[in-house]
PDB file of C-alpha atoms in Angstrom:
ATOM      1  CA  MET A  23      16.986  54.533 -97.916  1.00  0.00           C
ATOM      2  CA  ASN A  24      14.954  52.265-100.257  1.00  0.00           C
ATOM      3  CA  HIS A  25      13.403  49.452 -98.193  1.00  0.00           C
ATOM      4  CA  ARG A  26      12.476  47.277-101.127  1.00  0.00           C
ATOM      5  CA  VAL A  27      13.664  44.468-103.192  1.00  0.00           C
ATOM      6  CA  VAL A  28      13.947  45.181-106.953  1.00  0.00           C
ATOM      7  CA  LYS A  29      14.339  42.851-109.981  1.00  0.00           C
ATOM      8  CA  ILE A  30      16.803  43.914-112.600  1.00  0.00           C
ATOM      9  CA  THR A  31      16.528  42.328-116.005  1.00  0.00           C
ATOM     10  CA  GLU A  32      19.364  42.653-118.459  1.00  0.00           C
ATOM     11  CA  GLY A  33      18.339  44.796-121.537  1.00  0.00           C
ATOM     12  CA  VAL A  34      15.367  46.374-119.568  1.00  0.00           C
ATOM     13  CA  GLU A  35      15.917  49.987-118.519  1.00  0.00           C
ATOM     14  CA  GLU A  36      13.729  50.132-115.427  1.00  0.00           C
ATOM     15  CA  ALA A  37      13.899  47.809-112.329  1.00  0.00           C
ATOM     16  CA  VAL A  38      10.669  46.248-111.134  1.00  0.00           C
ATOM     17  CA  VAL A  39       9.787  46.588-107.399  1.00  0.00           C
ATOM     18  CA  VAL A  40       8.956  42.908-106.192  1.00  0.00           C
ATOM     19  CA  ALA A  41       8.705  43.689-102.472  1.00  0.00           C
ATOM     20  CA  GLY A  42       8.646  46.649-100.139  1.00  0.00           C
ATOM     21  CA  GLN A  43       8.230  50.395-100.871  1.00  0.00           C
ATOM     22  CA  SER A  44      10.634  53.154-101.817  1.00  0.00           C
ATOM     23  CA  ASP A  45      11.518  55.465 -98.908  1.00  0.00           C
ATOM     24  CA  ASN A  46       8.918  53.973 -96.665  1.00  0.00           C
ATOM     25  CA  SER A  47      10.092  51.562 -94.130  1.00  0.00           C
ATOM     26  CA  GLY A  48       7.646  49.850 -91.706  1.00  0.00           C
ATOM     27  CA  ASN A  49       6.349  46.585 -90.343  1.00  0.00           C
ATOM     28  CA  GLY A  50       3.096  46.297 -92.530  1.00  0.00           C
ATOM     29  CA  ALA A  51       2.503  43.492 -94.757  1.00  0.00           C
ATOM     30  CA  ASN A  52       3.540  45.762 -97.832  1.00  0.00           C
ATOM     31  CA  GLN A  53       6.630  47.146 -96.078  1.00  0.00           C
ATOM     32  CA  LEU A  54      10.190  46.165 -95.160  1.00  0.00           C
ATOM     33  CA  ALA A  55      12.856  47.573 -92.923  1.00  0.00           C
ATOM     34  CA  PHE A  56      16.353  47.104 -94.132  1.00  0.00           C
ATOM     35  CA  PRO A  57      15.859  43.995 -96.118  1.00  0.00           C
ATOM     36  CA  THR A  58      19.019  42.019 -96.643  1.00  0.00           C
ATOM     37  CA  GLY A  59      18.964  38.376 -97.644  1.00  0.00           C
ATOM     38  CA  VAL A  60      16.776  37.373-100.556  1.00  0.00           C
ATOM     39  CA  PHE A  61      15.769  33.991-102.053  1.00  0.00           C
ATOM     40  CA  VAL A  62      13.657  33.317-105.216  1.00  0.00           C
ATOM     41  CA  ASP A  63      12.049  29.884-105.722  1.00  0.00           C
ATOM     42  CA  GLN A  64      11.120  28.133-108.966  1.00  0.00           C
ATOM     43  CA  LEU A  65       7.654  29.797-108.811  1.00  0.00           C
ATOM     44  CA  ASP A  66       9.318  33.388-108.548  1.00  0.00           C
ATOM     45  CA  THR A  67       8.076  33.641-104.952  1.00  0.00           C
ATOM     46  CA  VAL A  68      10.534  36.061-103.094  1.00  0.00           C
ATOM     47  CA  TYR A  69      11.596  35.313 -99.675  1.00  0.00           C
ATOM     48  CA  VAL A  70      13.024  38.257 -97.720  1.00  0.00           C
ATOM     49  CA  ALA A  71      15.139  38.588 -94.599  1.00  0.00           C
ATOM     50  CA  ASP A  72      13.316  41.697 -93.204  1.00  0.00           C
ATOM     51  CA  THR A  73      16.259  42.493 -90.775  1.00  0.00           C
ATOM     52  CA  GLN A  74      15.039  45.292 -88.678  1.00  0.00           C
ATOM     53  CA  ASN A  75      11.577  43.805 -88.424  1.00  0.00           C
ATOM     54  CA  HIS A  76      13.095  40.551 -87.159  1.00  0.00           C
ATOM     55  CA  ARG A  77      11.062  38.524 -89.605  1.00  0.00           C
ATOM     56  CA  ILE A  78      11.098  36.505 -92.847  1.00  0.00           C
ATOM     57  CA  MET A  79       8.413  37.546 -95.517  1.00  0.00           C
ATOM     58  CA  ARG A  80       7.258  35.818 -98.572  1.00  0.00           C
ATOM     59  CA  TRP A  81       5.983  37.659-101.544  1.00  0.00           C
ATOM     60  CA  PRO A  82       4.301  35.568-104.330  1.00  0.00           C
ATOM     61  CA  LYS A  83       5.009  36.732-107.890  1.00  0.00           C
ATOM     62  CA  GLY A  84       2.925  39.724-108.655  1.00  0.00           C
ATOM     63  CA  ALA A  85       1.803  40.206-105.009  1.00  0.00           C
ATOM     64  CA  THR A  86       1.574  43.800-103.685  1.00  0.00           C
ATOM     65  CA  SER A  87       2.169  42.632-100.012  1.00  0.00           C
ATOM     66  CA  GLY A  88       3.737  39.822 -98.358  1.00  0.00           C
ATOM     67  CA  SER A  89       3.128  37.206 -95.627  1.00  0.00           C
ATOM     68  CA  LEU A  90       4.830  36.569 -92.483  1.00  0.00           C
ATOM     69  CA  ILE A  91       6.505  33.017 -92.568  1.00  0.00           C
ATOM     70  CA  ALA A  92       9.040  33.183 -89.660  1.00  0.00           C
ATOM     71  CA  GLY A  93       9.799  35.486 -86.761  1.00  0.00           C
ATOM     72  CA  GLY A  94       7.735  38.565 -86.331  1.00  0.00           C
ATOM     73  CA  HIS A  95       7.222  37.995 -82.641  1.00  0.00           C
ATOM     74  CA  GLY A  96       9.644  40.580 -81.491  1.00  0.00           C
ATOM     75  CA  ILE A  97      13.380  40.345 -80.754  1.00  0.00           C
ATOM     76  CA  GLY A  98      14.452  37.205 -78.877  1.00  0.00           C
ATOM     77  CA  SER A  99      16.014  33.882 -78.846  1.00  0.00           C
ATOM     78  CA  GLU A 100      12.925  31.808 -78.641  1.00  0.00           C
ATOM     79  CA  SER A 101      12.284  29.349 -81.579  1.00  0.00           C
ATOM     80  CA  ASN A 102       9.566  31.619 -82.937  1.00  0.00           C
ATOM     81  CA  GLN A 103      11.867  34.699 -82.693  1.00  0.00           C
ATOM     82  CA  LEU A 104      14.652  36.139 -84.683  1.00  0.00           C
ATOM     83  CA  TYR A 105      17.261  38.742 -83.880  1.00  0.00           C
ATOM     84  CA  TYR A 106      18.362  40.724 -87.041  1.00  0.00           C
ATOM     85  CA  PRO A 107      18.013  37.898 -89.638  1.00  0.00           C
ATOM     86  CA  SER A 108      20.368  38.386 -92.528  1.00  0.00           C
ATOM     87  CA  ASP A 109      19.962  35.731 -95.066  1.00  0.00           C
ATOM     88  CA  VAL A 110      17.427  33.196 -96.165  1.00  0.00           C
ATOM     89  CA  SER A 111      17.422  29.983 -98.372  1.00  0.00           C
ATOM     90  CA  LEU A 112      15.014  27.352 -99.211  1.00  0.00           C
ATOM     91  CA  ASP A 113      15.730  23.733-100.036  1.00  0.00           C
ATOM     92  CA  ARG A 114      13.845  21.459-102.454  1.00  0.00           C
ATOM     93  CA  TYR A 115      11.972  19.799 -99.613  1.00  0.00           C
ATOM     94  CA  GLY A 116      10.322  23.106 -98.446  1.00  0.00           C
ATOM     95  CA  ASN A 117      12.737  23.744 -95.537  1.00  0.00           C
ATOM     96  CA  LEU A 118      13.518  27.365 -94.939  1.00  0.00           C
ATOM     97  CA  TYR A 119      16.995  28.296 -93.466  1.00  0.00           C
ATOM     98  CA  VAL A 120      17.442  31.665 -91.826  1.00  0.00           C
ATOM     99  CA  THR A 121      20.711  33.174 -90.610  1.00  0.00           C
ATOM    100  CA  ASP A 122      19.719  34.538 -87.272  1.00  0.00           C
ATOM    101  CA  THR A 123      22.687  36.886 -87.029  1.00  0.00           C
ATOM    102  CA  LEU A 124      22.696  38.330 -83.404  1.00  0.00           C
ATOM    103  CA  ASN A 125      21.476  34.858 -81.999  1.00  0.00           C
ATOM    104  CA  ASN A 126      24.561  33.298 -83.581  1.00  0.00           C
ATOM    105  CA  ARG A 127      22.474  30.505 -85.244  1.00  0.00           C
ATOM    106  CA  VAL A 128      20.887  29.241 -88.379  1.00  0.00           C
ATOM    107  CA  GLN A 129      17.218  28.248 -87.915  1.00  0.00           C
ATOM    108  CA  LYS A 130      15.251  25.786 -89.952  1.00  0.00           C
ATOM    109  CA  PHE A 131      11.579  26.184 -90.612  1.00  0.00           C
ATOM    110  CA  VAL A 132       9.191  24.013 -92.493  1.00  0.00           C
ATOM    111  CA  VAL A 133       7.347  26.308 -95.085  1.00  0.00           C
ATOM    112  CA  ASP A 134       3.865  25.554 -96.552  1.00  0.00           C
ATOM    113  CA  LYS A 135       3.880  26.319-100.242  1.00  0.00           C
TER     114      LYS A 135
END
């Protein structure tokens, strides 16, 4: 299993890893565990629904590790917890929307850029 996000560019033979590591899942700042939803903003910052770590990570362009921006406080239904997040999106006002799958909800977070 490859616990990473890659960028594939048309006409380029090799994909570029932009988040996570190959064959190495975990909960470190440079690791992901079954990433699912991905959103890329206008600055090429990558937001990842890190599903089995129950968190959302942000990876600035060129970064070798990410930062926690939502969840990461264990499985749960409190406002600072996620339960298998599966997708993520960001609006033009800096609001982050997270599909919190097993809590049957969409959560909204304000994100500092």
